[in-house]
């Protein structure tokens, strides 16, 4: 569940991002993921006119995701995995991308973890209309509320690679 908390658009829109992930081997997991997923509850302006904040409709993305554990140091509460994703951030126009990077996790106080998932995201199709290469650095705080429930808060940086290399 992803809820917009911007000052001028609280709870508009709301996304549900279903994912299915399977541990193929102790060090490898693969999955079908969505980001942002199903877009719900788009906003209306003060005249009642609907504003398209869902960028393409109810459902407009799909990806195949993989993580491979590279380093696991339980005594230091840390792990590092290679992370790759092949996906489409839009179906019309088709915006295919490849995202390659690393995911690092540090666990503390037994129920909390900091997770950084830095990567290069490369546009594979329709690069001119906005499917450009970017550097992504989302950071999450994970809270293990119960044995079966984890809550996440996320913030991060997405920067076009052209702006980082032009300086």
PDB file of C-alpha atoms in Angstrom:
ATOM      1  CA  UNK A   1       0.000   0.000   0.000  1.00  0.00           C
ATOM      2  CA  UNK A   2       1.431   3.380  -1.004  1.00  0.00           C
ATOM      3  CA  UNK A   3      -0.292   6.595   0.054  1.00  0.00           C
ATOM      4  CA  UNK A   4       0.739  10.024  -1.207  1.00  0.00           C
ATOM      5  CA  UNK A   5       1.475  12.305   1.771  1.00  0.00           C
ATOM      6  CA  UNK A   6       2.318  15.501  -0.159  1.00  0.00           C
ATOM      7  CA  UNK A   7       0.869  18.578   1.537  1.00  0.00           C
ATOM      8  CA  UNK A   8      -1.399  19.434  -1.423  1.00  0.00           C
ATOM      9  CA  UNK A   9      -2.408  15.843  -2.316  1.00  0.00           C
ATOM     10  CA  UNK A  10      -2.780  13.768   0.851  1.00  0.00           C
ATOM     11  CA  UNK A  11      -4.126  10.289  -0.001  1.00  0.00           C
ATOM     12  CA  UNK A  12      -4.491  11.154  -3.678  1.00  0.00           C
ATOM     13  CA  UNK A  13      -3.751   8.851  -5.283  1.00  0.00           C
ATOM     14  CA  UNK A  14      -3.432   5.631  -3.328  1.00  0.00           C
ATOM     15  CA  UNK A  15      -1.624   2.636  -4.875  1.00  0.00           C
ATOM     16  CA  UNK A  16      -1.738  -1.063  -4.055  1.00  0.00           C
ATOM     17  CA  UNK A  17       1.407  -2.849  -5.259  1.00  0.00           C
ATOM     18  CA  UNK A  18       0.906  -6.629  -5.197  1.00  0.00           C
ATOM     19  CA  UNK A  19       4.046  -8.725  -5.499  1.00  0.00           C
ATOM     20  CA  UNK A  20       4.788 -12.428  -5.504  1.00  0.00           C
ATOM     21  CA  UNK A  21       8.340 -13.411  -4.494  1.00  0.00           C
ATOM     22  CA  UNK A  22       9.743 -16.932  -4.288  1.00  0.00           C
ATOM     23  CA  UNK A  23      12.980 -18.160  -2.693  1.00  0.00           C
ATOM     24  CA  UNK A  24      14.381 -20.419  -5.436  1.00  0.00           C
ATOM     25  CA  UNK A  25      17.511 -21.260  -3.406  1.00  0.00           C
ATOM     26  CA  UNK A  26      18.808 -20.027  -0.033  1.00  0.00           C
ATOM     27  CA  UNK A  27      20.674 -17.169  -1.773  1.00  0.00           C
ATOM     28  CA  UNK A  28      18.313 -16.452  -4.707  1.00  0.00           C
ATOM     29  CA  UNK A  29      14.824 -15.027  -4.804  1.00  0.00           C
ATOM     30  CA  UNK A  30      12.775 -14.083  -7.876  1.00  0.00           C
ATOM     31  CA  UNK A  31       9.479 -12.338  -8.143  1.00  0.00           C
ATOM     32  CA  UNK A  32       6.806 -10.493 -10.055  1.00  0.00           C
ATOM     33  CA  UNK A  33       6.550  -6.978  -8.680  1.00  0.00           C
ATOM     34  CA  UNK A  34       4.682  -3.754  -9.359  1.00  0.00           C
ATOM     35  CA  UNK A  35       5.789  -0.168  -8.765  1.00  0.00           C
ATOM     36  CA  UNK A  36       3.600   1.711  -8.182  1.00  0.00           C
ATOM     37  CA  UNK A  37       0.924  -0.935  -8.922  1.00  0.00           C
ATOM     38  CA  UNK A  38      -2.843  -0.489  -9.005  1.00  0.00           C
ATOM     39  CA  UNK A  39      -3.761   3.194  -8.802  1.00  0.00           C
ATOM     40  CA  UNK A  40      -6.856   3.997  -6.758  1.00  0.00           C
ATOM     41  CA  UNK A  41      -8.626   7.110  -5.514  1.00  0.00           C
ATOM     42  CA  UNK A  42      -7.433   9.745  -7.984  1.00  0.00           C
ATOM     43  CA  UNK A  43      -8.143  13.312  -6.907  1.00  0.00           C
ATOM     44  CA  UNK A  44     -10.728  15.873  -7.995  1.00  0.00           C
ATOM     45  CA  UNK A  45     -10.134  19.617  -8.047  1.00  0.00           C
ATOM     46  CA  UNK A  46     -12.384  22.149  -6.281  1.00  0.00           C
ATOM     47  CA  UNK A  47     -14.841  22.116  -9.252  1.00  0.00           C
ATOM     48  CA  UNK A  48     -15.187  18.336  -9.103  1.00  0.00           C
ATOM     49  CA  UNK A  49     -13.134  17.725 -12.266  1.00  0.00           C
ATOM     50  CA  UNK A  50     -11.074  14.556 -12.025  1.00  0.00           C
ATOM     51  CA  UNK A  51      -7.308  15.055 -12.217  1.00  0.00           C
ATOM     52  CA  UNK A  52      -5.326  12.139 -13.688  1.00  0.00           C
ATOM     53  CA  UNK A  53      -2.733  11.445 -11.012  1.00  0.00           C
ATOM     54  CA  UNK A  54      -2.679   7.772 -11.899  1.00  0.00           C
ATOM     55  CA  UNK A  55      -0.454   8.447 -14.948  1.00  0.00           C
ATOM     56  CA  UNK A  56      -2.021   6.032 -17.384  1.00  0.00           C
ATOM     57  CA  UNK A  57      -4.939   4.479 -15.573  1.00  0.00           C
ATOM     58  CA  UNK A  58      -5.719   1.875 -12.994  1.00  0.00           C
ATOM     59  CA  UNK A  59      -2.931  -0.587 -13.894  1.00  0.00           C
ATOM     60  CA  UNK A  60       0.124   0.358 -15.939  1.00  0.00           C
ATOM     61  CA  UNK A  61       3.297  -1.499 -14.840  1.00  0.00           C
ATOM     62  CA  UNK A  62       4.886  -4.916 -14.365  1.00  0.00           C
ATOM     63  CA  UNK A  63       8.390  -6.224 -13.578  1.00  0.00           C
ATOM     64  CA  UNK A  64      10.441  -9.393 -13.050  1.00  0.00           C
ATOM     65  CA  UNK A  65      12.731  -8.955 -10.052  1.00  0.00           C
ATOM     66  CA  UNK A  66      15.682 -10.904  -8.687  1.00  0.00           C
ATOM     67  CA  UNK A  67      17.903 -10.722  -5.597  1.00  0.00           C
ATOM     68  CA  UNK A  68      21.080 -12.745  -5.052  1.00  0.00           C
ATOM     69  CA  UNK A  69      22.648 -12.751  -1.574  1.00  0.00           C
ATOM     70  CA  UNK A  70      26.335 -11.802  -1.827  1.00  0.00           C
ATOM     71  CA  UNK A  71      27.300 -11.180   1.797  1.00  0.00           C
ATOM     72  CA  UNK A  72      25.457 -12.188   4.977  1.00  0.00           C
ATOM     73  CA  UNK A  73      26.992 -11.216   8.323  1.00  0.00           C
ATOM     74  CA  UNK A  74      24.439 -12.143  11.011  1.00  0.00           C
ATOM     75  CA  UNK A  75      26.923 -11.323  13.786  1.00  0.00           C
ATOM     76  CA  UNK A  76      27.148  -7.764  12.396  1.00  0.00           C
ATOM     77  CA  UNK A  77      23.402  -7.630  11.564  1.00  0.00           C
ATOM     78  CA  UNK A  78      24.192  -6.807   7.921  1.00  0.00           C
ATOM     79  CA  UNK A  79      23.580  -8.259   4.457  1.00  0.00           C
ATOM     80  CA  UNK A  80      24.289  -7.257   0.866  1.00  0.00           C
ATOM     81  CA  UNK A  81      22.559  -8.598  -2.255  1.00  0.00           C
ATOM     82  CA  UNK A  82      22.805  -7.978  -5.977  1.00  0.00           C
ATOM     83  CA  UNK A  83      19.471  -6.689  -7.290  1.00  0.00           C
ATOM     84  CA  UNK A  84      18.207  -6.722 -10.901  1.00  0.00           C
ATOM     85  CA  UNK A  85      14.811  -5.867 -12.374  1.00  0.00           C
ATOM     86  CA  UNK A  86      13.471  -6.067 -15.926  1.00  0.00           C
ATOM     87  CA  UNK A  87      10.186  -4.264 -16.235  1.00  0.00           C
ATOM     88  CA  UNK A  88       7.738  -1.967 -17.952  1.00  0.00           C
ATOM     89  CA  UNK A  89       6.845   1.264 -16.163  1.00  0.00           C
ATOM     90  CA  UNK A  90       4.122   1.900 -18.766  1.00  0.00           C
ATOM     91  CA  UNK A  91       2.227  -0.191 -21.308  1.00  0.00           C
ATOM     92  CA  UNK A  92       1.159   2.750 -23.533  1.00  0.00           C
ATOM     93  CA  UNK A  93       3.679   3.817 -24.640  1.00  0.00           C
ATOM     94  CA  UNK A  94       5.769   0.768 -23.760  1.00  0.00           C
ATOM     95  CA  UNK A  95       8.557   1.943 -21.439  1.00  0.00           C
ATOM     96  CA  UNK A  96      10.792  -1.074 -20.762  1.00  0.00           C
ATOM     97  CA  UNK A  97      13.715  -0.697 -18.360  1.00  0.00           C
ATOM     98  CA  UNK A  98      16.555  -2.634 -16.752  1.00  0.00           C
ATOM     99  CA  UNK A  99      17.497  -1.769 -13.173  1.00  0.00           C
ATOM    100  CA  UNK A 100      20.806  -3.126 -11.814  1.00  0.00           C
ATOM    101  CA  UNK A 101      22.264  -2.439  -8.381  1.00  0.00           C
ATOM    102  CA  UNK A 102      22.670  -3.630  -4.809  1.00  0.00           C
ATOM    103  CA  UNK A 103      20.461  -3.873  -1.760  1.00  0.00           C
ATOM    104  CA  UNK A 104      22.041  -3.443   1.692  1.00  0.00           C
ATOM    105  CA  UNK A 105      20.300  -4.164   5.007  1.00  0.00           C
ATOM    106  CA  UNK A 106      21.369  -3.326   8.540  1.00  0.00           C
ATOM    107  CA  UNK A 107      19.237  -4.693  11.409  1.00  0.00           C
ATOM    108  CA  UNK A 108      19.205  -3.097  14.852  1.00  0.00           C
ATOM    109  CA  UNK A 109      17.254  -3.426  18.102  1.00  0.00           C
ATOM    110  CA  UNK A 110      15.950  -6.805  16.806  1.00  0.00           C
ATOM    111  CA  UNK A 111      12.802  -5.343  15.177  1.00  0.00           C
ATOM    112  CA  UNK A 112      14.185  -2.486  13.049  1.00  0.00           C
ATOM    113  CA  UNK A 113      16.183  -2.399   9.819  1.00  0.00           C
ATOM    114  CA  UNK A 114      17.591   0.229   7.484  1.00  0.00           C
ATOM    115  CA  UNK A 115      17.520  -0.848   3.835  1.00  0.00           C
ATOM    116  CA  UNK A 116      19.208   0.953   0.925  1.00  0.00           C
ATOM    117  CA  UNK A 117      18.526  -0.231  -2.640  1.00  0.00           C
ATOM    118  CA  UNK A 118      20.790   1.830  -4.909  1.00  0.00           C
ATOM    119  CA  UNK A 119      20.772   1.154  -8.654  1.00  0.00           C
ATOM    120  CA  UNK A 120      21.214   2.371 -12.194  1.00  0.00           C
ATOM    121  CA  UNK A 121      17.973   2.250 -14.148  1.00  0.00           C
ATOM    122  CA  UNK A 122      18.406   2.156 -17.918  1.00  0.00           C
ATOM    123  CA  UNK A 123      15.557   2.876 -20.325  1.00  0.00           C
ATOM    124  CA  UNK A 124      15.386   0.152 -22.998  1.00  0.00           C
ATOM    125  CA  UNK A 125      12.520   1.470 -25.169  1.00  0.00           C
ATOM    126  CA  UNK A 126      11.086   4.914 -25.979  1.00  0.00           C
ATOM    127  CA  UNK A 127      13.948   6.733 -24.289  1.00  0.00           C
ATOM    128  CA  UNK A 128      13.052  10.138 -25.777  1.00  0.00           C
ATOM    129  CA  UNK A 129       9.634  10.584 -24.128  1.00  0.00           C
ATOM    130  CA  UNK A 130      11.052  10.196 -20.629  1.00  0.00           C
ATOM    131  CA  UNK A 131      12.424   6.687 -20.223  1.00  0.00           C
ATOM    132  CA  UNK A 132      15.941   7.994 -19.514  1.00  0.00           C
ATOM    133  CA  UNK A 133      18.744   6.488 -17.437  1.00  0.00           C
ATOM    134  CA  UNK A 134      18.523   7.354 -13.721  1.00  0.00           C
ATOM    135  CA  UNK A 135      20.389   6.757 -10.493  1.00  0.00           C
ATOM    136  CA  UNK A 136      17.964   5.521  -7.805  1.00  0.00           C
ATOM    137  CA  UNK A 137      18.625   5.519  -4.061  1.00  0.00           C
ATOM    138  CA  UNK A 138      15.539   4.574  -2.045  1.00  0.00           C
ATOM    139  CA  UNK A 139      16.099   4.138   1.700  1.00  0.00           C
ATOM    140  CA  UNK A 140      13.598   2.307   3.904  1.00  0.00           C
ATOM    141  CA  UNK A 141      13.054   1.952   7.613  1.00  0.00           C
ATOM    142  CA  UNK A 142      11.471  -1.449   8.294  1.00  0.00           C
ATOM    143  CA  UNK A 143       9.674  -2.178  11.565  1.00  0.00           C
ATOM    144  CA  UNK A 144       8.817  -5.801  12.404  1.00  0.00           C
ATOM    145  CA  UNK A 145       5.469  -5.122  14.113  1.00  0.00           C
ATOM    146  CA  UNK A 146       4.607  -8.825  14.589  1.00  0.00           C
ATOM    147  CA  UNK A 147       6.062 -12.115  13.367  1.00  0.00           C
ATOM    148  CA  UNK A 148       4.008 -11.770  10.167  1.00  0.00           C
ATOM    149  CA  UNK A 149       3.731  -7.989   9.688  1.00  0.00           C
ATOM    150  CA  UNK A 150       6.467  -5.570   8.631  1.00  0.00           C
ATOM    151  CA  UNK A 151       5.807  -1.851   8.187  1.00  0.00           C
ATOM    152  CA  UNK A 152       7.988   0.267   5.887  1.00  0.00           C
ATOM    153  CA  UNK A 153       8.621   3.997   5.586  1.00  0.00           C
ATOM    154  CA  UNK A 154      10.535   5.043   2.476  1.00  0.00           C
ATOM    155  CA  UNK A 155      12.268   8.148   1.178  1.00  0.00           C
ATOM    156  CA  UNK A 156      14.821   8.469  -1.546  1.00  0.00           C
ATOM    157  CA  UNK A 157      16.486  10.078  -4.502  1.00  0.00           C
ATOM    158  CA  UNK A 158      15.892   9.538  -8.209  1.00  0.00           C
ATOM    159  CA  UNK A 159      18.225  11.593 -10.390  1.00  0.00           C
ATOM    160  CA  UNK A 160      18.558  11.566 -14.184  1.00  0.00           C
ATOM    161  CA  UNK A 161      21.991  10.193 -15.017  1.00  0.00           C
ATOM    162  CA  UNK A 162      22.530  12.938 -17.614  1.00  0.00           C
ATOM    163  CA  UNK A 163      22.298  15.600 -14.888  1.00  0.00           C
ATOM    164  CA  UNK A 164      24.788  13.774 -12.672  1.00  0.00           C
ATOM    165  CA  UNK A 165      27.343  13.281 -15.468  1.00  0.00           C
ATOM    166  CA  UNK A 166      27.081  16.813 -16.970  1.00  0.00           C
ATOM    167  CA  UNK A 167      28.676  18.442 -13.925  1.00  0.00           C
TER     168      UNK A 167
END
